[in-house]
Each structure stands twice: as structure tokens, then as C-alpha cells.
């Protein structure tokens, strides 16, 4: 972070957006490989003003003011499609359609938590992953000292979501899970087993129902992939 950038995340989720990893290195924006203008590639804020970079070509990218808020956002995150910008303010998750006309008001979702941490976005669409800490009546207890949970939340076009509103939020099974990889439709989490060992689990978030016969029944469950010494790298391929 710099003095005037509250947060900056690349389109989709890069490794530096995940749990327990160091801050991102400086980001260099380069021209796309094709002659077509690229979608939104970067989101950042200067105080209470939220900007995106889009329309990148060989001559550079266009800076666009998206909205001005009463307070500076705590975190910013672009979805994998590059269409939706999300941010956290207090215990609220806000989102705005970057394809909407200028002046469109953001959509607000209240979250029953004292602290929310945006972790990343699935690469294939408009699902984000976040961590929340439950409410506590003891003001001396910090969020990091309490148990937390992982959630996936659909933040895209409401008309494009084929299920009821309750299905837009997926709670990952209870446990001390940390995100290690984000794919197009799934994510991989890990759980410490102690003594330098850990287990990896697959979590279905937005399965392809035509190709994944177990997908609908296992959304949000942690399915054991492997266990052993601490893993150094995990990659979810596009399939």
C-alpha cells in the first residue's frame, strides 16, 4: 500500500491475495497481447474516491472514477469477470456494476460480523471468498483471537443467478481452514494438522452441473484431497 492507494488487486485472484501470505509486490501494467481493449484490470482508491483502470491498449490504460464514498474503503476486490467491484466498509459488503451507467448506486449487503476480510475471487466469474469474525460482547477480545469462518458469496448480476437469494452465500465447513488456491469454479483450502503437516481439501463453489454429477450435493463441503508435510504450492487448472 502507498499513501494514496488503499488497496490494489489484479483481475481475478493472484497469489498475494490469499490468507497468510505477504503483501503484493509492486504491480506493473503492460499492454495486452492483442489489439482488443482489455477489461478492467485494476481497482484502487485515493481516500474516499474509487478508481479502476480499463480499456488498456498499446498506448496505456484509462483511469476511471467509479464512485465517491463518505469514507475510504477498507478493502477492494475485482471479481474474476472484471465487471463487479466489491469493497468492505465496517460490517457491510458493497458492490457496483462497472458496466452500469455513471452515478449508479452500489448494492449493500450487511454481514453479521465485526470484521470481514476479502480473500479473492474465483477466476471464472463473480464469486468472491471472504473471511468473517463473529460478533463479541467483550470489547477486549480482538477478532484475530476469536474463531473465524470462510464464506463464498455471489456478487454478480442478480438476474443471471439461477437459484434463490439464500444460495448466493456459501459457508465453508467449520474448521480452521486457509485458502491456498482459487480456480474457475472451485477452491482449495488447507488445515494444519500440527508438527509441520497439513491437509488439503477441495471445495466446490460454482460447479458445472452438466459435467459434475456430484457438484450440486457437495457445494461448500471440504473434500479431502491429500495430507502430508506442509505444501509449498497448489494450483487449480482451468478444468
PDB file of C-alpha atoms in Angstrom:
ATOM      1  CA  UNK A   1       0.000   0.000   0.000  1.00  0.00           C
ATOM      2  CA  UNK A   2       1.090   3.513  -0.674  1.00  0.00           C
ATOM      3  CA  UNK A   3      -0.137   6.718   0.904  1.00  0.00           C
ATOM      4  CA  UNK A   4      -2.901   7.205  -1.648  1.00  0.00           C
ATOM      5  CA  UNK A   5      -3.775   3.627  -2.545  1.00  0.00           C
ATOM      6  CA  UNK A   6      -5.929   1.834  -0.019  1.00  0.00           C
ATOM      7  CA  UNK A   7      -5.866  -1.446  -1.943  1.00  0.00           C
ATOM      8  CA  UNK A   8      -4.982  -2.749  -5.362  1.00  0.00           C
ATOM      9  CA  UNK A   9      -5.822  -6.211  -6.686  1.00  0.00           C
ATOM     10  CA  UNK A  10      -5.372  -7.688 -10.136  1.00  0.00           C
ATOM     11  CA  UNK A  11      -8.279  -9.070 -12.128  1.00  0.00           C
ATOM     12  CA  UNK A  12      -9.087 -12.455 -10.653  1.00  0.00           C
ATOM     13  CA  UNK A  13      -7.017 -13.580  -7.707  1.00  0.00           C
ATOM     14  CA  UNK A  14      -3.266 -13.646  -7.682  1.00  0.00           C
ATOM     15  CA  UNK A  15      -1.280 -15.496  -5.028  1.00  0.00           C
ATOM     16  CA  UNK A  16      -0.738 -12.383  -2.933  1.00  0.00           C
ATOM     17  CA  UNK A  17      -4.461 -12.047  -2.187  1.00  0.00           C
ATOM     18  CA  UNK A  18      -4.746 -15.276  -0.206  1.00  0.00           C
ATOM     19  CA  UNK A  19      -4.651 -16.000   3.506  1.00  0.00           C
ATOM     20  CA  UNK A  20      -1.391 -15.781   5.465  1.00  0.00           C
ATOM     21  CA  UNK A  21       0.748 -14.521   2.595  1.00  0.00           C
ATOM     22  CA  UNK A  22       2.865 -11.349   2.446  1.00  0.00           C
ATOM     23  CA  UNK A  23       1.767  -8.151   0.768  1.00  0.00           C
ATOM     24  CA  UNK A  24       1.827  -7.922  -3.022  1.00  0.00           C
ATOM     25  CA  UNK A  25       4.911  -6.769  -4.852  1.00  0.00           C
ATOM     26  CA  UNK A  26       4.595  -3.598  -6.973  1.00  0.00           C
ATOM     27  CA  UNK A  27       2.324  -4.156  -9.979  1.00  0.00           C
ATOM     28  CA  UNK A  28       3.371  -3.134 -13.473  1.00  0.00           C
ATOM     29  CA  UNK A  29       0.617  -2.661 -16.054  1.00  0.00           C
ATOM     30  CA  UNK A  30       1.706  -3.709 -19.547  1.00  0.00           C
ATOM     31  CA  UNK A  31      -0.052  -3.618 -22.899  1.00  0.00           C
ATOM     32  CA  UNK A  32      -2.267  -6.617 -23.789  1.00  0.00           C
ATOM     33  CA  UNK A  33      -1.040  -9.157 -26.322  1.00  0.00           C
ATOM     34  CA  UNK A  34      -3.928  -8.477 -28.715  1.00  0.00           C
ATOM     35  CA  UNK A  35      -5.177  -5.284 -30.310  1.00  0.00           C
ATOM     36  CA  UNK A  36      -8.505  -5.531 -28.465  1.00  0.00           C
ATOM     37  CA  UNK A  37      -9.057  -3.322 -25.424  1.00  0.00           C
ATOM     38  CA  UNK A  38      -8.787  -5.279 -22.211  1.00  0.00           C
ATOM     39  CA  UNK A  39     -11.455  -5.345 -19.488  1.00  0.00           C
ATOM     40  CA  UNK A  40     -10.985  -3.810 -16.074  1.00  0.00           C
ATOM     41  CA  UNK A  41      -7.610  -4.865 -14.726  1.00  0.00           C
ATOM     42  CA  UNK A  42      -7.045  -2.892 -11.539  1.00  0.00           C
ATOM     43  CA  UNK A  43      -9.032  -1.225  -8.751  1.00  0.00           C
ATOM     44  CA  UNK A  44      -7.694   1.258  -6.227  1.00  0.00           C
ATOM     45  CA  UNK A  45      -8.742   4.230  -4.146  1.00  0.00           C
ATOM     46  CA  UNK A  46      -7.456   7.665  -3.291  1.00  0.00           C
ATOM     47  CA  UNK A  47      -9.075   8.421   0.012  1.00  0.00           C
ATOM     48  CA  UNK A  48     -12.829   8.096  -0.482  1.00  0.00           C
ATOM     49  CA  UNK A  49     -12.644   8.018  -4.299  1.00  0.00           C
ATOM     50  CA  UNK A  50     -12.690   4.587  -6.014  1.00  0.00           C
ATOM     51  CA  UNK A  51     -10.988   4.183  -9.393  1.00  0.00           C
ATOM     52  CA  UNK A  52     -10.446   1.414 -11.937  1.00  0.00           C
ATOM     53  CA  UNK A  53      -8.103   1.009 -14.876  1.00  0.00           C
ATOM     54  CA  UNK A  54      -9.727  -0.382 -18.011  1.00  0.00           C
ATOM     55  CA  UNK A  55      -9.644  -0.123 -21.784  1.00  0.00           C
ATOM     56  CA  UNK A  56      -5.926  -0.941 -21.823  1.00  0.00           C
ATOM     57  CA  UNK A  57      -4.202  -0.985 -25.212  1.00  0.00           C
ATOM     58  CA  UNK A  58      -0.700  -0.395 -26.572  1.00  0.00           C
ATOM     59  CA  UNK A  59      -0.953   3.271 -25.565  1.00  0.00           C
ATOM     60  CA  UNK A  60      -1.859   2.525 -21.945  1.00  0.00           C
ATOM     61  CA  UNK A  61      -4.940   2.232 -19.739  1.00  0.00           C
ATOM     62  CA  UNK A  62      -7.781   4.602 -18.922  1.00  0.00           C
ATOM     63  CA  UNK A  63      -8.291   5.727 -15.337  1.00  0.00           C
ATOM     64  CA  UNK A  64     -11.980   5.930 -14.426  1.00  0.00           C
ATOM     65  CA  UNK A  65     -13.611   7.288 -11.283  1.00  0.00           C
ATOM     66  CA  UNK A  66     -16.302   4.788 -10.277  1.00  0.00           C
ATOM     67  CA  UNK A  67     -17.789   6.336  -7.154  1.00  0.00           C
ATOM     68  CA  UNK A  68     -17.097   8.661  -4.243  1.00  0.00           C
ATOM     69  CA  UNK A  69     -17.921   7.467  -0.737  1.00  0.00           C
ATOM     70  CA  UNK A  70     -18.329   9.183   2.609  1.00  0.00           C
ATOM     71  CA  UNK A  71     -15.426   7.121   3.964  1.00  0.00           C
ATOM     72  CA  UNK A  72     -12.421   5.444   2.400  1.00  0.00           C
ATOM     73  CA  UNK A  73     -12.961   1.705   1.766  1.00  0.00           C
ATOM     74  CA  UNK A  74     -11.072  -0.741   3.943  1.00  0.00           C
ATOM     75  CA  UNK A  75     -10.508  -3.290   1.140  1.00  0.00           C
ATOM     76  CA  UNK A  76     -11.137  -3.518  -2.612  1.00  0.00           C
ATOM     77  CA  UNK A  77     -11.566  -6.561  -4.847  1.00  0.00           C
ATOM     78  CA  UNK A  78     -12.441  -7.053  -8.520  1.00  0.00           C
ATOM     79  CA  UNK A  79     -14.356 -10.175  -9.473  1.00  0.00           C
ATOM     80  CA  UNK A  80     -12.885 -12.611 -11.963  1.00  0.00           C
ATOM     81  CA  UNK A  81     -15.076 -11.281 -14.774  1.00  0.00           C
ATOM     82  CA  UNK A  82     -13.714  -7.764 -14.243  1.00  0.00           C
ATOM     83  CA  UNK A  83     -17.276  -6.445 -14.190  1.00  0.00           C
ATOM     84  CA  UNK A  84     -18.009  -6.077 -10.478  1.00  0.00           C
ATOM     85  CA  UNK A  85     -16.047  -4.044  -7.968  1.00  0.00           C
ATOM     86  CA  UNK A  86     -16.529  -5.036  -4.329  1.00  0.00           C
ATOM     87  CA  UNK A  87     -15.302  -3.423  -1.141  1.00  0.00           C
ATOM     88  CA  UNK A  88     -15.759  -3.591   2.627  1.00  0.00           C
ATOM     89  CA  UNK A  89     -16.851  -0.760   4.880  1.00  0.00           C
ATOM     90  CA  UNK A  90     -17.343  -1.753   8.512  1.00  0.00           C
ATOM     91  CA  UNK A  91     -19.603  -4.817   8.586  1.00  0.00           C
ATOM     92  CA  UNK A  92     -21.033  -4.152   5.104  1.00  0.00           C
ATOM     93  CA  UNK A  93     -20.052  -5.627   1.758  1.00  0.00           C
ATOM     94  CA  UNK A  94     -20.703  -3.256  -1.149  1.00  0.00           C
ATOM     95  CA  UNK A  95     -20.601  -3.965  -4.865  1.00  0.00           C
ATOM     96  CA  UNK A  96     -21.092  -1.964  -8.010  1.00  0.00           C
ATOM     97  CA  UNK A  97     -21.535  -2.987 -11.637  1.00  0.00           C
ATOM     98  CA  UNK A  98     -18.740  -1.389 -13.651  1.00  0.00           C
ATOM     99  CA  UNK A  99     -20.874  -1.717 -16.796  1.00  0.00           C
ATOM    100  CA  UNK A 100     -23.718   0.316 -15.265  1.00  0.00           C
ATOM    101  CA  UNK A 101     -24.349   3.963 -16.196  1.00  0.00           C
ATOM    102  CA  UNK A 102     -22.339   6.587 -14.271  1.00  0.00           C
ATOM    103  CA  UNK A 103     -23.926   7.515 -10.963  1.00  0.00           C
ATOM    104  CA  UNK A 104     -25.406   4.065 -10.323  1.00  0.00           C
ATOM    105  CA  UNK A 105     -25.600   3.451  -6.581  1.00  0.00           C
ATOM    106  CA  UNK A 106     -23.726   0.452  -5.140  1.00  0.00           C
ATOM    107  CA  UNK A 107     -25.590  -2.540  -3.706  1.00  0.00           C
ATOM    108  CA  UNK A 108     -25.069  -3.096   0.017  1.00  0.00           C
ATOM    109  CA  UNK A 109     -25.098  -6.424   1.858  1.00  0.00           C
ATOM    110  CA  UNK A 110     -24.969  -6.426   5.658  1.00  0.00           C
ATOM    111  CA  UNK A 111     -22.715  -9.087   7.189  1.00  0.00           C
ATOM    112  CA  UNK A 112     -23.199 -10.257  10.781  1.00  0.00           C
ATOM    113  CA  UNK A 113     -19.554  -9.888  11.781  1.00  0.00           C
ATOM    114  CA  UNK A 114     -17.252  -7.419  13.466  1.00  0.00           C
ATOM    115  CA  UNK A 115     -14.551  -7.864  10.841  1.00  0.00           C
ATOM    116  CA  UNK A 116     -14.600  -9.012   7.222  1.00  0.00           C
ATOM    117  CA  UNK A 117     -11.518  -9.849   5.163  1.00  0.00           C
ATOM    118  CA  UNK A 118     -11.741 -10.154   1.377  1.00  0.00           C
ATOM    119  CA  UNK A 119      -9.519 -13.014   0.215  1.00  0.00           C
ATOM    120  CA  UNK A 120     -10.014 -13.398  -3.526  1.00  0.00           C
ATOM    121  CA  UNK A 121     -12.322 -14.116  -6.445  1.00  0.00           C
ATOM    122  CA  UNK A 122     -12.918 -17.264  -8.439  1.00  0.00           C
ATOM    123  CA  UNK A 123     -11.286 -16.823 -11.820  1.00  0.00           C
ATOM    124  CA  UNK A 124     -14.353 -17.838 -13.811  1.00  0.00           C
ATOM    125  CA  UNK A 125     -16.988 -15.351 -12.732  1.00  0.00           C
ATOM    126  CA  UNK A 126     -18.430 -13.217  -9.966  1.00  0.00           C
ATOM    127  CA  UNK A 127     -17.877 -15.288  -6.819  1.00  0.00           C
ATOM    128  CA  UNK A 128     -15.702 -13.846  -4.076  1.00  0.00           C
ATOM    129  CA  UNK A 129     -14.269 -15.532  -0.986  1.00  0.00           C
ATOM    130  CA  UNK A 130     -14.109 -13.742   2.350  1.00  0.00           C
ATOM    131  CA  UNK A 131     -13.382 -14.476   5.995  1.00  0.00           C
ATOM    132  CA  UNK A 132     -15.502 -13.159   8.848  1.00  0.00           C
ATOM    133  CA  UNK A 133     -15.147 -12.994  12.620  1.00  0.00           C
ATOM    134  CA  UNK A 134     -18.269 -13.367  14.727  1.00  0.00           C
ATOM    135  CA  UNK A 135     -19.691 -10.654  16.928  1.00  0.00           C
ATOM    136  CA  UNK A 136     -18.369 -10.483  20.505  1.00  0.00           C
ATOM    137  CA  UNK A 137     -19.746  -8.640  23.532  1.00  0.00           C
ATOM    138  CA  UNK A 138     -16.267  -8.429  25.082  1.00  0.00           C
ATOM    139  CA  UNK A 139     -14.505  -5.286  23.757  1.00  0.00           C
ATOM    140  CA  UNK A 140     -11.110  -6.565  24.946  1.00  0.00           C
ATOM    141  CA  UNK A 141     -11.191  -9.593  22.641  1.00  0.00           C
ATOM    142  CA  UNK A 142      -9.754  -8.859  19.204  1.00  0.00           C
ATOM    143  CA  UNK A 143     -11.189 -10.526  16.067  1.00  0.00           C
ATOM    144  CA  UNK A 144      -7.979 -12.470  15.429  1.00  0.00           C
ATOM    145  CA  UNK A 145      -8.316 -14.103  18.860  1.00  0.00           C
ATOM    146  CA  UNK A 146     -11.752 -15.495  18.015  1.00  0.00           C
ATOM    147  CA  UNK A 147     -12.736 -18.259  15.668  1.00  0.00           C
ATOM    148  CA  UNK A 148     -13.399 -17.246  12.080  1.00  0.00           C
ATOM    149  CA  UNK A 149     -15.206 -18.757   9.121  1.00  0.00           C
ATOM    150  CA  UNK A 150     -14.785 -18.774   5.372  1.00  0.00           C
ATOM    151  CA  UNK A 151     -17.605 -17.853   3.023  1.00  0.00           C
ATOM    152  CA  UNK A 152     -18.093 -17.670  -0.731  1.00  0.00           C
ATOM    153  CA  UNK A 153     -20.525 -15.021  -1.980  1.00  0.00           C
ATOM    154  CA  UNK A 154     -22.022 -14.467  -5.419  1.00  0.00           C
ATOM    155  CA  UNK A 155     -21.798 -10.747  -6.213  1.00  0.00           C
ATOM    156  CA  UNK A 156     -22.673 -10.696  -9.896  1.00  0.00           C
ATOM    157  CA  UNK A 157     -25.798  -9.863 -11.857  1.00  0.00           C
ATOM    158  CA  UNK A 158     -28.848 -10.926  -9.827  1.00  0.00           C
ATOM    159  CA  UNK A 159     -30.791 -11.799 -12.975  1.00  0.00           C
ATOM    160  CA  UNK A 160     -28.063 -14.238 -14.043  1.00  0.00           C
ATOM    161  CA  UNK A 161     -28.194 -16.234 -10.788  1.00  0.00           C
ATOM    162  CA  UNK A 162     -30.427 -19.313 -11.308  1.00  0.00           C
ATOM    163  CA  UNK A 163     -31.220 -20.030  -7.628  1.00  0.00           C
ATOM    164  CA  UNK A 164     -32.833 -18.211  -4.712  1.00  0.00           C
ATOM    165  CA  UNK A 165     -31.075 -15.437  -2.814  1.00  0.00           C
ATOM    166  CA  UNK A 166     -30.022 -17.678   0.099  1.00  0.00           C
ATOM    167  CA  UNK A 167     -27.824 -19.722  -2.253  1.00  0.00           C
ATOM    168  CA  UNK A 168     -25.669 -16.669  -3.010  1.00  0.00           C
ATOM    169  CA  UNK A 169     -23.776 -17.169   0.260  1.00  0.00           C
ATOM    170  CA  UNK A 170     -21.937 -20.449   0.853  1.00  0.00           C
ATOM    171  CA  UNK A 171     -20.451 -21.237   4.249  1.00  0.00           C
ATOM    172  CA  UNK A 172     -17.349 -23.400   4.085  1.00  0.00           C
ATOM    173  CA  UNK A 173     -17.442 -26.296   6.576  1.00  0.00           C
ATOM    174  CA  UNK A 174     -16.466 -25.366  10.129  1.00  0.00           C
ATOM    175  CA  UNK A 175     -12.754 -25.592  10.886  1.00  0.00           C
ATOM    176  CA  UNK A 176      -9.549 -23.617  10.767  1.00  0.00           C
ATOM    177  CA  UNK A 177      -9.181 -23.533   7.001  1.00  0.00           C
ATOM    178  CA  UNK A 178      -6.904 -21.263   4.984  1.00  0.00           C
ATOM    179  CA  UNK A 179      -7.292 -20.638   1.249  1.00  0.00           C
ATOM    180  CA  UNK A 180      -4.336 -21.758  -0.874  1.00  0.00           C
ATOM    181  CA  UNK A 181      -5.695 -21.768  -4.449  1.00  0.00           C
ATOM    182  CA  UNK A 182      -8.635 -20.309  -6.370  1.00  0.00           C
ATOM    183  CA  UNK A 183      -9.872 -21.856  -9.608  1.00  0.00           C
ATOM    184  CA  UNK A 184     -12.639 -21.038 -12.071  1.00  0.00           C
ATOM    185  CA  UNK A 185     -15.321 -22.951 -10.158  1.00  0.00           C
ATOM    186  CA  UNK A 186     -13.603 -24.409  -7.104  1.00  0.00           C
ATOM    187  CA  UNK A 187     -11.121 -23.504  -4.409  1.00  0.00           C
ATOM    188  CA  UNK A 188      -8.576 -25.434  -2.358  1.00  0.00           C
ATOM    189  CA  UNK A 189      -8.142 -24.891   1.372  1.00  0.00           C
ATOM    190  CA  UNK A 190      -5.679 -26.274   3.877  1.00  0.00           C
ATOM    191  CA  UNK A 191      -5.893 -27.189   7.543  1.00  0.00           C
ATOM    192  CA  UNK A 192      -2.918 -27.510   9.856  1.00  0.00           C
ATOM    193  CA  UNK A 193      -2.507 -30.946  11.441  1.00  0.00           C
ATOM    194  CA  UNK A 194       0.365 -29.839  13.672  1.00  0.00           C
ATOM    195  CA  UNK A 195       4.048 -30.796  13.647  1.00  0.00           C
ATOM    196  CA  UNK A 196       4.555 -29.374  10.156  1.00  0.00           C
ATOM    197  CA  UNK A 197       1.809 -31.427   8.498  1.00  0.00           C
ATOM    198  CA  UNK A 198      -1.383 -30.293   6.844  1.00  0.00           C
ATOM    199  CA  UNK A 199      -4.355 -31.500   4.836  1.00  0.00           C
ATOM    200  CA  UNK A 200      -5.668 -30.110   1.552  1.00  0.00           C
ATOM    201  CA  UNK A 201      -9.371 -30.010   0.715  1.00  0.00           C
ATOM    202  CA  UNK A 202     -11.319 -29.236  -2.453  1.00  0.00           C
ATOM    203  CA  UNK A 203     -14.400 -27.020  -2.095  1.00  0.00           C
ATOM    204  CA  UNK A 204     -16.972 -26.838  -4.878  1.00  0.00           C
ATOM    205  CA  UNK A 205     -18.439 -23.350  -5.190  1.00  0.00           C
ATOM    206  CA  UNK A 206     -19.932 -22.995  -8.681  1.00  0.00           C
ATOM    207  CA  UNK A 207     -19.783 -26.478 -10.267  1.00  0.00           C
ATOM    208  CA  UNK A 208     -20.802 -27.169 -13.829  1.00  0.00           C
ATOM    209  CA  UNK A 209     -23.934 -29.215 -13.283  1.00  0.00           C
ATOM    210  CA  UNK A 210     -23.752 -30.736 -16.752  1.00  0.00           C
ATOM    211  CA  UNK A 211     -20.257 -32.110 -16.191  1.00  0.00           C
ATOM    212  CA  UNK A 212     -20.039 -32.561 -12.408  1.00  0.00           C
ATOM    213  CA  UNK A 213     -22.610 -35.112 -11.265  1.00  0.00           C
ATOM    214  CA  UNK A 214     -21.788 -34.621  -7.571  1.00  0.00           C
ATOM    215  CA  UNK A 215     -21.472 -30.858  -7.729  1.00  0.00           C
ATOM    216  CA  UNK A 216     -24.924 -29.801  -6.564  1.00  0.00           C
ATOM    217  CA  UNK A 217     -24.900 -32.045  -3.483  1.00  0.00           C
ATOM    218  CA  UNK A 218     -21.383 -31.099  -2.350  1.00  0.00           C
ATOM    219  CA  UNK A 219     -21.320 -27.314  -2.677  1.00  0.00           C
ATOM    220  CA  UNK A 220     -19.417 -25.822   0.261  1.00  0.00           C
ATOM    221  CA  UNK A 221     -18.181 -29.142   1.645  1.00  0.00           C
ATOM    222  CA  UNK A 222     -14.493 -29.757   2.299  1.00  0.00           C
ATOM    223  CA  UNK A 223     -13.467 -32.848   0.317  1.00  0.00           C
ATOM    224  CA  UNK A 224     -10.113 -34.318   1.339  1.00  0.00           C
ATOM    225  CA  UNK A 225      -7.512 -34.246  -1.449  1.00  0.00           C
ATOM    226  CA  UNK A 226      -4.257 -35.100   0.313  1.00  0.00           C
ATOM    227  CA  UNK A 227      -2.360 -34.817   3.579  1.00  0.00           C
ATOM    228  CA  UNK A 228       1.338 -34.746   4.341  1.00  0.00           C
ATOM    229  CA  UNK A 229       4.194 -32.293   5.041  1.00  0.00           C
ATOM    230  CA  UNK A 230       3.284 -28.626   4.545  1.00  0.00           C
ATOM    231  CA  UNK A 231       2.654 -27.990   0.852  1.00  0.00           C
ATOM    232  CA  UNK A 232       4.650 -25.266  -0.863  1.00  0.00           C
ATOM    233  CA  UNK A 233       2.468 -24.695  -3.924  1.00  0.00           C
ATOM    234  CA  UNK A 234      -1.066 -25.574  -5.030  1.00  0.00           C
ATOM    235  CA  UNK A 235      -2.506 -24.803  -8.471  1.00  0.00           C
ATOM    236  CA  UNK A 236      -6.070 -25.292  -9.714  1.00  0.00           C
ATOM    237  CA  UNK A 237      -6.105 -25.730 -13.503  1.00  0.00           C
ATOM    238  CA  UNK A 238      -8.844 -24.243 -15.655  1.00  0.00           C
ATOM    239  CA  UNK A 239     -10.683 -27.576 -15.917  1.00  0.00           C
TER     240      UNK A 239
END
